Short mmCIF file of C-alpha atoms in Angstrom, two decimals:
data_model
loop_
_atom_site.label_atom_id
_atom_site.label_comp_id
_atom_site.label_asym_id
_atom_site.label_seq_id
_atom_site.Cartn_x
_atom_site.Cartn_y
_atom_site.Cartn_z
CA UNK A 1263 -3.84 -0.55 -9.39
CA UNK A 1264 -0.51 -0.61 -11.17
CA UNK A 1265 0.30 2.75 -9.56
CA UNK A 1266 0.53 0.99 -6.21
CA UNK A 1267 3.01 -1.62 -7.41
CA UNK A 1268 0.61 -4.47 -8.17
CA UNK A 1269 -1.19 -5.42 -11.35
CA UNK A 1270 -4.61 -7.15 -11.39
CA UNK A 1271 -2.96 -10.35 -12.63
CA UNK A 1272 -0.54 -10.25 -9.70
CA UNK A 1273 -3.39 -9.68 -7.27
CA UNK A 1274 -5.08 -12.78 -8.64
CA UNK A 1275 -1.89 -14.79 -8.23
CA UNK A 1276 -1.71 -13.78 -4.60
CA UNK A 1277 -5.32 -14.39 -3.75
CA UNK A 1278 -6.42 -17.36 -5.87
CA UNK A 1279 -6.60 -21.02 -4.91
CA UNK A 1280 -6.15 -20.61 -1.15
CA UNK A 1281 -5.09 -23.86 0.53
CA UNK A 1282 -7.08 -25.37 3.35
CA UNK A 1283 -5.88 -24.38 6.83
CA UNK A 1284 -2.96 -26.47 8.10
CA UNK A 1285 -2.29 -24.82 11.47
CA UNK A 1286 -4.64 -24.15 14.34
CA UNK A 1287 -5.66 -20.52 14.80
CA UNK A 1288 -4.56 -18.96 18.09
CA UNK A 1289 -7.28 -17.55 20.36
CA UNK A 1290 -7.78 -13.80 20.47
CA UNK A 1291 -5.23 -12.13 22.71
CA UNK A 1292 -2.45 -14.67 22.26
CA UNK A 1293 0.74 -14.63 20.25
CA UNK A 1294 3.08 -17.55 19.66
CA UNK A 1295 6.54 -17.12 18.24
CA UNK A 1296 6.92 -18.88 14.86
CA UNK A 1297 8.15 -22.44 14.63
CA UNK A 1298 10.83 -22.94 12.00
CA UNK A 1299 8.97 -25.80 10.32
CA UNK A 1300 5.84 -23.65 9.96
CA UNK A 1301 7.96 -20.90 8.41
CA UNK A 1302 9.40 -23.36 5.87
CA UNK A 1303 5.87 -24.47 4.97
CA UNK A 1304 4.79 -20.85 4.67
CA UNK A 1305 7.67 -20.17 2.30
CA UNK A 1306 6.20 -22.73 -0.11
CA UNK A 1307 2.66 -21.40 0.35
CA UNK A 1308 3.73 -17.84 -0.43
CA UNK A 1309 5.68 -18.92 -3.49
CA UNK A 1310 2.60 -20.71 -4.84
CA UNK A 1311 0.54 -17.54 -4.41
CA UNK A 1312 2.80 -15.17 -6.26
CA UNK A 1313 4.52 -13.55 -3.29
CA UNK A 1314 7.92 -12.46 -4.51
CA UNK A 1315 11.36 -13.49 -3.34
CA UNK A 1316 12.82 -10.01 -3.11
CA UNK A 1317 16.33 -8.89 -4.00
CA UNK A 1318 19.17 -8.61 -1.51
CA UNK A 1319 21.93 -6.33 -2.79
CA UNK A 1320 25.01 -4.58 -1.42
CA UNK A 1321 24.74 -0.86 -0.74
CA UNK A 1322 26.94 1.26 -3.01
CA UNK A 1323 28.44 3.14 -0.11
CA UNK A 1324 31.48 2.49 2.10
CA UNK A 1325 30.94 3.00 5.82
CA UNK A 1326 33.63 2.95 8.50
CA UNK A 1327 33.18 3.08 12.26
CA UNK A 1328 35.49 5.48 14.03
CA UNK A 1329 38.08 3.68 16.20
CA UNK A 1330 37.79 3.71 20.00
CA UNK A 1331 40.54 3.15 22.59
CA UNK A 1332 43.28 2.68 20.01
CA UNK A 1333 41.42 0.05 17.99
CA UNK A 1334 41.44 0.02 14.19
CA UNK A 1335 38.59 1.53 12.25
CA UNK A 1336 35.94 -1.09 11.53
CA UNK A 1337 34.34 -1.41 8.13
CA UNK A 1338 30.63 -1.89 7.66
CA UNK A 1339 29.21 -3.81 4.70
CA UNK A 1340 25.59 -2.83 4.34
CA UNK A 1341 23.16 -4.98 2.37
CA UNK A 1342 19.54 -4.10 1.65
CA UNK A 1343 16.67 -6.57 1.44
CA UNK A 1344 14.15 -4.88 -0.86
CA UNK A 1345 10.70 -5.70 0.48
CA UNK A 1346 9.75 -2.35 -1.05
CA UNK A 1347 9.62 -4.37 -4.29
CA UNK A 1348 7.21 -6.90 -2.81
CA UNK A 1349 3.63 -7.23 -4.05
CA UNK A 1350 1.82 -4.12 -2.72
CA UNK A 1351 5.27 -2.60 -2.05
CA UNK A 1352 5.30 -3.99 1.49
CA UNK A 1353 6.58 -6.97 3.45
CA UNK A 1354 3.13 -7.14 5.05
CA UNK A 1355 1.94 -9.05 1.98
CA UNK A 1356 3.76 -12.13 3.31
CA UNK A 1357 1.89 -12.16 6.61
CA UNK A 1358 -1.47 -11.29 5.07
CA UNK A 1359 -1.30 -14.07 2.49
CA UNK A 1360 -0.19 -16.62 5.08
CA UNK A 1361 -2.97 -15.58 7.47
CA UNK A 1362 -5.72 -16.00 4.89
CA UNK A 1363 -4.19 -19.29 3.72
CA UNK A 1364 -4.51 -20.64 7.26
CA UNK A 1365 -7.98 -19.31 8.07
CA UNK A 1366 -11.18 -21.32 7.76
CA UNK A 1367 -13.34 -19.57 5.11
CA UNK A 1368 -16.27 -19.96 7.49
CA UNK A 1369 -14.64 -17.34 9.73
CA UNK A 1370 -14.34 -14.76 6.96
CA UNK A 1371 -17.73 -15.22 5.27
CA UNK A 1372 -18.97 -11.94 6.82
CA UNK A 1373 -15.85 -10.04 5.82
CA UNK A 1374 -12.67 -9.08 7.62
CA UNK A 1375 -11.64 -6.05 9.67
CA UNK A 1376 -8.17 -4.98 10.74
CA UNK A 1377 -6.53 -2.06 12.55
CA UNK A 1378 -3.69 -0.85 10.36
CA UNK A 1379 -1.51 2.11 9.52
CA UNK A 1380 -2.03 1.24 5.87
CA UNK A 1381 0.30 -1.46 4.59
CA UNK A 1382 -1.30 -4.50 6.25
CA UNK A 1383 -4.76 -3.30 5.26
CA UNK A 1384 -3.50 -2.76 1.72
CA UNK A 1385 -2.23 -6.33 1.49
CA UNK A 1386 -5.50 -7.77 2.84
CA UNK A 1387 -7.60 -5.60 0.53
CA UNK A 1388 -5.62 -6.85 -2.47
CA UNK A 1389 -6.36 -10.45 -1.50
CA UNK A 1390 -10.07 -9.78 -0.90
CA UNK A 1391 -10.35 -8.10 -4.31
CA UNK A 1392 -10.27 -11.52 -5.97
CA UNK A 1393 -12.06 -13.56 -3.31
CA UNK A 1394 -15.78 -14.01 -3.89
CA UNK A 1395 -16.18 -15.66 -0.47
CA UNK A 1396 -14.93 -12.63 1.54
CA UNK A 1397 -17.47 -9.84 1.04
CA UNK A 1398 -15.38 -6.93 2.29
CA UNK A 1399 -12.13 -5.78 3.82
CA UNK A 1400 -12.58 -3.00 6.40
CA UNK A 1401 -9.54 -1.11 7.64
CA UNK A 1402 -9.41 0.93 10.83
CA UNK A 1403 -6.98 3.83 10.46
CA UNK A 1404 -5.88 6.29 13.15
CA UNK A 1405 -7.05 9.83 12.42
CA UNK A 1406 -3.41 10.99 12.54
CA UNK A 1407 -2.58 9.09 9.36
CA UNK A 1408 -1.51 10.69 6.11
CA UNK A 1409 -4.66 10.73 3.87
CA UNK A 1410 -2.49 9.23 1.12
CA UNK A 1411 -2.82 5.89 2.94
CA UNK A 1412 -6.60 6.15 2.87
CA UNK A 1413 -6.53 6.96 -0.84
CA UNK A 1414 -4.54 3.78 -1.57
CA UNK A 1415 -6.90 1.62 0.48
CA UNK A 1416 -10.05 3.02 -1.10
CA UNK A 1417 -8.56 2.54 -4.57
CA UNK A 1418 -8.15 -1.13 -3.66
CA UNK A 1419 -11.82 -1.37 -2.64
CA UNK A 1420 -11.32 -1.38 1.12
CA UNK A 1421 -13.83 0.23 3.47
CA UNK A 1422 -11.98 2.70 5.67
CA UNK A 1423 -12.91 3.96 9.14
CA UNK A 1424 -10.83 6.77 10.60
CA UNK A 1425 -10.74 6.55 14.40
CA UNK A 1426 -9.40 8.84 17.12
CA UNK A 1427 -5.93 7.58 17.96
CA UNK A 1428 -6.89 6.34 21.49
CA UNK A 1429 -9.74 4.22 20.07
CA UNK A 1430 -7.54 2.89 17.29
CA UNK A 1431 -4.75 2.02 19.72
CA UNK A 1432 -7.26 0.29 22.01
CA UNK A 1433 -8.22 -2.04 19.15
CA UNK A 1434 -4.56 -3.09 18.89
CA UNK A 1435 -4.25 -3.68 22.63
CA UNK A 1436 -7.56 -5.55 23.05
CA UNK A 1437 -7.52 -7.30 19.65
CA UNK A 1438 -11.16 -6.44 18.97
CA UNK A 1439 -13.34 -3.59 17.80
CA UNK A 1440 -13.25 -0.59 20.16
CA UNK A 1441 -16.35 0.60 22.03
CA UNK A 1442 -16.99 3.36 19.51
CA UNK A 1443 -18.66 0.65 17.39
CA UNK A 1444 -22.06 -0.13 18.98
CA UNK A 1445 -22.93 -3.74 19.68
CA UNK A 1446 -25.49 -3.80 16.87
CA UNK A 1447 -22.93 -2.72 14.27
CA UNK A 1448 -22.67 -5.41 11.59
CA UNK A 1449 -18.90 -5.01 11.63
CA UNK A 1450 -18.86 -7.13 14.79
CA UNK A 1451 -19.71 -10.10 12.55
CA UNK A 1452 -16.56 -9.60 10.51
CA UNK A 1453 -13.43 -11.59 11.33
CA UNK A 1454 -10.95 -9.42 13.24
CA UNK A 1455 -7.36 -9.79 12.01
CA UNK A 1456 -4.60 -8.37 14.16
CA UNK A 1457 -1.37 -7.41 12.37
CA UNK A 1458 0.59 -8.97 15.23
CA UNK A 1459 -0.92 -12.43 14.88
CA UNK A 1460 0.99 -15.69 14.98
CA UNK A 1461 0.04 -16.53 11.39
CA UNK A 1462 1.27 -13.16 10.15
CA UNK A 1463 4.55 -13.55 12.00
CA UNK A 1464 5.09 -16.95 10.38
CA UNK A 1465 4.61 -15.45 6.93
CA UNK A 1466 6.74 -12.39 7.62
CA UNK A 1467 9.54 -14.55 9.05
CA UNK A 1468 10.12 -16.18 5.67
CA UNK A 1469 12.30 -13.12 5.08
CA UNK A 1470 14.81 -14.63 7.53
CA UNK A 1471 15.12 -17.78 5.40
CA UNK A 1472 15.84 -15.76 2.27
CA UNK A 1473 18.43 -13.57 4.01
CA UNK A 1474 20.38 -16.55 5.34
CA UNK A 1475 20.25 -18.26 1.94
CA UNK A 1476 21.59 -15.15 0.19
CA UNK A 1477 23.94 -13.90 2.94
CA UNK A 1478 24.75 -16.82 5.28
CA UNK A 1479 27.53 -14.93 7.11
CA UNK A 1480 25.40 -11.90 7.96
CA UNK A 1481 26.34 -10.36 11.33
CA UNK A 1482 23.17 -8.39 12.03
CA UNK A 1483 19.72 -7.87 10.55
CA UNK A 1484 18.02 -4.53 11.17
CA UNK A 1485 14.24 -4.25 10.88
CA UNK A 1486 11.75 -1.52 11.79
CA UNK A 1487 9.85 -1.99 15.05
CA UNK A 1488 6.07 -1.63 14.95
CA UNK A 1489 3.95 -4.18 16.84
CA UNK A 1490 6.84 -6.58 17.48
CA UNK A 1491 5.49 -9.58 15.59
CA UNK A 1492 7.92 -9.18 12.69
CA UNK A 1493 11.07 -8.34 14.66
CA UNK A 1494 10.56 -10.97 17.37
CA UNK A 1495 9.60 -13.59 14.77
CA UNK A 1496 12.76 -13.02 12.73
CA UNK A 1497 14.89 -13.20 15.89
CA UNK A 1498 13.25 -16.44 17.02
CA UNK A 1499 13.62 -18.10 13.61
CA UNK A 1500 17.31 -17.19 13.41
CA UNK A 1501 17.88 -18.77 16.82
CA UNK A 1502 16.22 -22.00 15.64
CA UNK A 1503 18.55 -21.99 12.64
CA UNK A 1504 21.57 -21.62 14.97
CA UNK A 1505 22.50 -18.35 13.33
CA UNK A 1506 24.72 -16.00 15.31
CA UNK A 1507 23.25 -12.96 13.56
CA UNK A 1508 21.81 -10.31 15.84
CA UNK A 1509 18.38 -8.83 15.15
CA UNK A 1510 18.14 -5.12 15.86
CA UNK A 1511 14.98 -3.01 15.87
CA UNK A 1512 14.99 0.48 14.35
CA UNK A 1513 12.74 3.20 15.76
CA UNK A 1514 12.31 6.88 14.98
CA UNK A 1515 12.88 9.43 17.74
CA UNK A 1516 9.30 10.73 17.57
CA UNK A 1517 8.00 7.40 18.93
CA UNK A 1518 10.18 4.83 20.71
CA UNK A 1519 8.00 2.17 22.40
CA UNK A 1520 10.65 -0.58 22.39
CA UNK A 1521 13.49 1.68 23.55
CA UNK A 1522 11.25 2.96 26.36
CA UNK A 1523 10.12 -0.54 27.37
CA UNK A 1524 13.69 -1.85 27.51
CA UNK A 1525 14.70 1.04 29.74
CA UNK A 1526 11.68 0.64 32.01
CA UNK A 1527 11.68 -3.16 32.11
CA UNK A 1528 8.25 -3.44 30.52
CA UNK A 1529 5.65 -1.69 28.36
CA UNK A 1530 5.54 1.99 29.29
CA UNK A 1531 3.94 4.95 27.57
CA UNK A 1532 6.46 6.77 25.40
CA UNK A 1533 4.11 9.28 23.86
CA UNK A 1534 3.45 9.39 20.15
CA UNK A 1535 4.02 12.34 17.87
CA UNK A 1536 2.81 12.14 14.26
CA UNK A 1537 5.57 12.26 11.67
CA UNK A 1538 6.17 11.35 8.05
CA UNK A 1539 7.61 8.05 9.38
CA UNK A 1540 4.05 6.90 9.96
CA UNK A 1541 4.27 3.10 9.61
CA UNK A 1542 6.04 2.47 12.94
CA UNK A 1543 5.79 3.72 16.49
CA UNK A 1544 2.94 3.79 18.94
CA UNK A 1545 1.93 4.62 22.47
CA UNK A 1546 3.75 1.65 24.01
CA UNK A 1547 4.79 -1.94 23.35
CA UNK A 1548 1.59 -3.98 23.17
CA UNK A 1549 1.35 -5.74 26.58
CA UNK A 1550 0.68 -9.20 25.10
CA UNK A 1551 3.80 -8.86 22.93
CA UNK A 1552 6.30 -8.08 25.69
CA UNK A 1553 7.02 -11.65 26.80
CA UNK A 1554 7.44 -12.96 23.22
CA UNK A 1555 9.76 -10.05 22.46
CA UNK A 1556 11.92 -10.84 25.49
CA UNK A 1557 12.03 -14.57 24.88
CA UNK A 1558 12.87 -14.09 21.18
CA UNK A 1559 16.21 -12.50 22.05
CA UNK A 1560 15.29 -9.14 20.53
CA UNK A 1561 16.74 -6.75 23.03
CA UNK A 1562 18.17 -3.71 21.33
CA UNK A 1563 16.51 -0.64 19.86
CA UNK A 1564 18.35 1.65 17.45
CA UNK A 1565 16.81 5.12 17.53
CA UNK A 1566 17.21 7.36 14.49
CA UNK A 1567 16.17 10.92 13.78
CA UNK A 1568 13.84 12.01 11.01
CA UNK A 1569 16.80 13.80 9.40
CA UNK A 1570 18.71 10.50 9.29
CA UNK A 1571 15.70 8.81 7.70
CA UNK A 1572 15.65 11.53 5.02
CA UNK A 1573 19.32 10.77 4.27
CA UNK A 1574 18.61 7.04 3.98
CA UNK A 1575 15.71 7.59 1.57
CA UNK A 1576 17.93 9.84 -0.55
CA UNK A 1577 20.70 7.22 -0.63
CA UNK A 1578 18.31 4.48 -1.74
CA UNK A 1579 16.82 6.55 -4.55
CA UNK A 1580 20.05 8.21 -5.73
CA UNK A 1581 22.30 5.15 -5.57
CA UNK A 1582 19.90 2.29 -6.30
CA UNK A 1583 16.73 3.81 -7.79
CA UNK A 1584 14.80 2.31 -4.85
CA UNK A 1585 11.80 4.15 -3.42
CA UNK A 1586 11.33 3.63 0.32
CA UNK A 1587 8.78 4.97 2.77
CA UNK A 1588 9.97 6.52 6.02
CA UNK A 1589 9.58 3.42 8.19
CA UNK A 1590 11.15 1.23 5.53
CA UNK A 1591 14.29 3.37 5.52
CA UNK A 1592 14.84 3.41 9.31
CA UNK A 1593 17.05 0.26 9.31
CA UNK A 1594 19.36 1.81 6.72
CA UNK A 1595 19.42 5.09 8.62
CA UNK A 1596 20.59 3.22 11.74
CA UNK A 1597 23.23 1.23 9.86
CA UNK A 1598 24.61 4.28 8.03
CA UNK A 1599 24.94 6.06 11.38
CA UNK A 1600 27.02 3.13 12.68
CA UNK A 1601 24.48 2.13 15.35
CA UNK A 1602 24.20 -1.46 14.09
CA UNK A 1603 27.93 -2.07 14.58
CA UNK A 1604 30.43 -3.43 12.08
CA UNK A 1605 30.59 -6.43 9.79
CA UNK A 1606 27.88 -7.45 7.36
CA UNK A 1607 24.62 -5.69 8.15
CA UNK A 1608 21.39 -6.52 6.33
CA UNK A 1609 18.76 -3.79 6.42
CA UNK A 1610 15.21 -4.86 5.56
CA UNK A 1611 13.59 -2.06 3.54
CA UNK A 1612 10.08 -3.01 4.52
CA UNK A 1613 8.01 -0.76 2.30
CA UNK A 1614 7.89 1.73 -0.54
CA UNK A 1615 4.48 3.37 -0.16
CA UNK A 1616 5.56 6.96 0.40
CA UNK A 1617 3.40 9.99 -0.29
CA UNK A 1618 4.78 11.54 -3.51
CA UNK A 1619 4.68 14.97 -1.85
CA UNK A 1620 6.85 13.63 0.96
CA UNK A 1621 9.29 12.08 -1.49
CA UNK A 1622 9.68 15.38 -3.34
CA UNK A 1623 10.42 17.18 -0.07
CA UNK A 1624 12.88 14.48 1.01
CA UNK A 1625 14.82 14.70 -2.25
CA UNK A 1626 15.17 18.44 -1.60
CA UNK A 1627 16.67 17.65 1.81
CA UNK A 1628 13.57 18.57 3.78
CA UNK A 1629 11.89 16.68 6.62
CA UNK A 1630 8.22 16.46 5.61
CA UNK A 1631 5.65 17.47 8.15
CA UNK A 1632 2.86 14.95 8.77
CA UNK A 1633 -0.08 15.44 6.43
CA UNK A 1634 -3.07 14.91 8.69
CA UNK A 1635 -6.66 14.23 7.67
#
């Protein structure tokens, strides 16, 4: 387990001694933006369970925006928030731990099931490893995923089901098992956990508290866009803290659901092409997430190319000895390209679970092709 960035002792620290639920679970199909007080409570809960306060450091690279209309060149100070150093090498650990901490054990006594592209399932599987009262963690993966993700999950003891992408995407949109699982399947008794749940967003949004404590005069925070729970939650929490910092969502050009939705005025199919940046993107913005995204103030998508992501991963490893996965490096790719604007920009490096074959190709300046099952 140490190969995946977490030791058995750390897994126990995350999973042991879960508190009794203190917030009411939202019904299936709903999402509520996080309340600041709940986020502050979650910060204490996560600390008690061994979730790390990750480093925020300044990038060792000077960036200047080219002047326009006679203006002076504008400097960019880029900072990186290293969630790639989190337990399980992913920020998703925050949301997973907070969800389980606020869930009645009676609901999970038949196990849990989640649709995931890997990281969220990995965090849940790590928790379940040391919970005698949760018999299994089952992860639904799209069949377009890099098999490396499946290998990590199975090493953590998770049960993995690979689904055709349309069925997998349907489970995200409907927040339940897709029809490919017959009604008599015992998996219907398991508790379904959606990665874009209110409880997960509360846990993930603790990142905003840490950023403002470490960099109170930050001008913009750039995060990857996946389901929208993380990016909209951060934006909403910052507004409650009266911060003027903008929250910007990074997407890769092979799949731009938020960029497409903003242009169309609502969730619209953008198409989805598999790529090595496999932790973000999708067919469209999840319909039930569109209103929370709009009301959170998150309204800008920064689209980067796979080549720019390769450059960001190289910069992190060469300059800071930080390993980032493709999705985790998209915020830095956007900031280095000047798309996040000037001033102090904090890029959340959300994960470090990259296929070693991909990393080797990236460090040779190559764009890895997706490794499909």
